[in-house]
PDB file of C-alpha atoms in Angstrom:
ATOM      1  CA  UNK A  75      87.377 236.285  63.776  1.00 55.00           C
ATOM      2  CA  UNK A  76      85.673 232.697  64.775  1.00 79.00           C
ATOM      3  CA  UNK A  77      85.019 231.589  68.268  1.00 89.00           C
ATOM      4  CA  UNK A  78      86.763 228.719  69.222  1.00 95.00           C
ATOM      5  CA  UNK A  79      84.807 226.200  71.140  1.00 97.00           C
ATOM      6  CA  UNK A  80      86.587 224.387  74.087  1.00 97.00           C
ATOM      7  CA  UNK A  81      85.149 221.441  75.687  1.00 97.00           C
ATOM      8  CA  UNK A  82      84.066 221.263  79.458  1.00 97.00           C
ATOM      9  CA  UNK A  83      87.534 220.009  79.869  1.00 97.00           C
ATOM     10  CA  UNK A  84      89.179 222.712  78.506  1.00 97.00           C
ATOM     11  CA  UNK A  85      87.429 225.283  80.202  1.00 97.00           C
ATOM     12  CA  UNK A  86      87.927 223.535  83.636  1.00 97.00           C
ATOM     13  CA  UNK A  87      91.889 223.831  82.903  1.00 97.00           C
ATOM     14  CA  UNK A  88      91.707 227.659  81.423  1.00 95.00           C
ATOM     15  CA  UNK A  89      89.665 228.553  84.809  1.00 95.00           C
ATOM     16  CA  UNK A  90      91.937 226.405  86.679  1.00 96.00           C
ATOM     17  CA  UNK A  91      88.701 224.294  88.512  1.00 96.00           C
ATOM     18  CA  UNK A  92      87.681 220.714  88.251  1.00 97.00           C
ATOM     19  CA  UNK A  93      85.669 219.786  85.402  1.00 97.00           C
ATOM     20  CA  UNK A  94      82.154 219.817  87.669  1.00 98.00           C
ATOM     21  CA  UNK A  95      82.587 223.717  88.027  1.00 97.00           C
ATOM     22  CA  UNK A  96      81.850 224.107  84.540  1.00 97.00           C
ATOM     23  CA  UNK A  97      79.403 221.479  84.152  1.00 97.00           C
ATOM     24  CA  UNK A  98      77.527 223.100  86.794  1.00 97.00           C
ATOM     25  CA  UNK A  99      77.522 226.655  84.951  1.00 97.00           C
ATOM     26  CA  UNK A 100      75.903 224.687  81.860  1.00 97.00           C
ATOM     27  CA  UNK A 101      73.041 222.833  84.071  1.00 97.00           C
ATOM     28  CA  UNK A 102      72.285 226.313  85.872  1.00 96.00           C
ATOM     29  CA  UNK A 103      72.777 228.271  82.358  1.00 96.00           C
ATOM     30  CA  UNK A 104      75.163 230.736  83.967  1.00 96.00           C
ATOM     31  CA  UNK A 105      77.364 230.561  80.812  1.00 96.00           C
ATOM     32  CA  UNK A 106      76.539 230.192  77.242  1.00 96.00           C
ATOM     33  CA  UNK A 107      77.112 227.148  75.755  1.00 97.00           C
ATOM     34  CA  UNK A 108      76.100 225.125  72.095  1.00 96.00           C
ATOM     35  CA  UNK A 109      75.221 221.481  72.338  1.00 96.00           C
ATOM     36  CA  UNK A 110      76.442 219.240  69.336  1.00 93.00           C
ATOM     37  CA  UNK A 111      74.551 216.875  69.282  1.00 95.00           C
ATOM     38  CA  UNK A 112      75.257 215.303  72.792  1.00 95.00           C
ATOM     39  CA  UNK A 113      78.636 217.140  73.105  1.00 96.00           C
ATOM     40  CA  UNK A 114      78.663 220.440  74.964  1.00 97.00           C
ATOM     41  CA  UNK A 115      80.553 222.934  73.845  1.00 97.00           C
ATOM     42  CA  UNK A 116      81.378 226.778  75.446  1.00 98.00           C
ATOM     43  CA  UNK A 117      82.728 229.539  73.253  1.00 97.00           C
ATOM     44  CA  UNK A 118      85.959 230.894  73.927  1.00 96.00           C
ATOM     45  CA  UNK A 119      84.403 234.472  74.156  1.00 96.00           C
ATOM     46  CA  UNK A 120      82.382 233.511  76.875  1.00 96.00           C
ATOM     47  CA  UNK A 121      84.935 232.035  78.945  1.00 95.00           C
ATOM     48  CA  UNK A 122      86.422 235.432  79.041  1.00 94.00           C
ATOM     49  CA  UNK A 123      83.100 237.382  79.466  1.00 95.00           C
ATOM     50  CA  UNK A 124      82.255 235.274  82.355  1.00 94.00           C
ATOM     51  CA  UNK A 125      85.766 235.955  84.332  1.00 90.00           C
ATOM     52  CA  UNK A 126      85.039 239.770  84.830  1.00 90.00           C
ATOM     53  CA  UNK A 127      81.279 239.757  85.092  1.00 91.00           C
ATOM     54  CA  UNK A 128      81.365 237.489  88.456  1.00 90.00           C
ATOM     55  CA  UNK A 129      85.216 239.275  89.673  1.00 89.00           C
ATOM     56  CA  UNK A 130      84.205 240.482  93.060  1.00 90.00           C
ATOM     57  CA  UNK A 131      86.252 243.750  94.062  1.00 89.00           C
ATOM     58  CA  UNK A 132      87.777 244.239  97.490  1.00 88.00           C
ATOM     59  CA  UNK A 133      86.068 246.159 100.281  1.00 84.00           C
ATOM     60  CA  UNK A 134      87.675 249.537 101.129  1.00 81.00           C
ATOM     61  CA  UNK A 135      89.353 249.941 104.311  1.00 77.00           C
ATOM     62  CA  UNK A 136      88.528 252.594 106.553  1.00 67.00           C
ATOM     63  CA  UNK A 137      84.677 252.798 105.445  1.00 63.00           C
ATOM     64  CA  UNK A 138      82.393 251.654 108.335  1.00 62.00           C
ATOM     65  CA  UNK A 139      78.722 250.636 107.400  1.00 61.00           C
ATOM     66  CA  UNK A 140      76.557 252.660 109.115  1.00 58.00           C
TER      67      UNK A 140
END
């Protein structure tokens, strides 16, 4: 099955952010992305591999750092 490749636009909608929120993944690299030509250009796949690689769980209640 082919990746689709969404625009910086469409990403911003699927994650429900403004567009700079992905734009900023691309300058710090914290997503993959494929440049045509001066186009940018983030696979589908890793849209969805980013969502629960940076999902922070909830603490526990009851446990007290000791």
């Amino acid at each position: 099955m082919a990746d689709r490749y969404l625009s910086v636009v469409q990403v911003a909608e699927l994650l429900g952010t403004t567009v700079r929120f992905p734009r900023r993944l691309v300058e710090e690299r914290r997503i993959t992305y494929v440049k045509v030509g001066r186009r940018v250009r983030i696979p589908e796949s890793a849209v969805y591999a980013y969502t629960p690689a940076n999902t922070v769980e909830p603490r526990r209640c009851g446990l007290v750092a000791a």
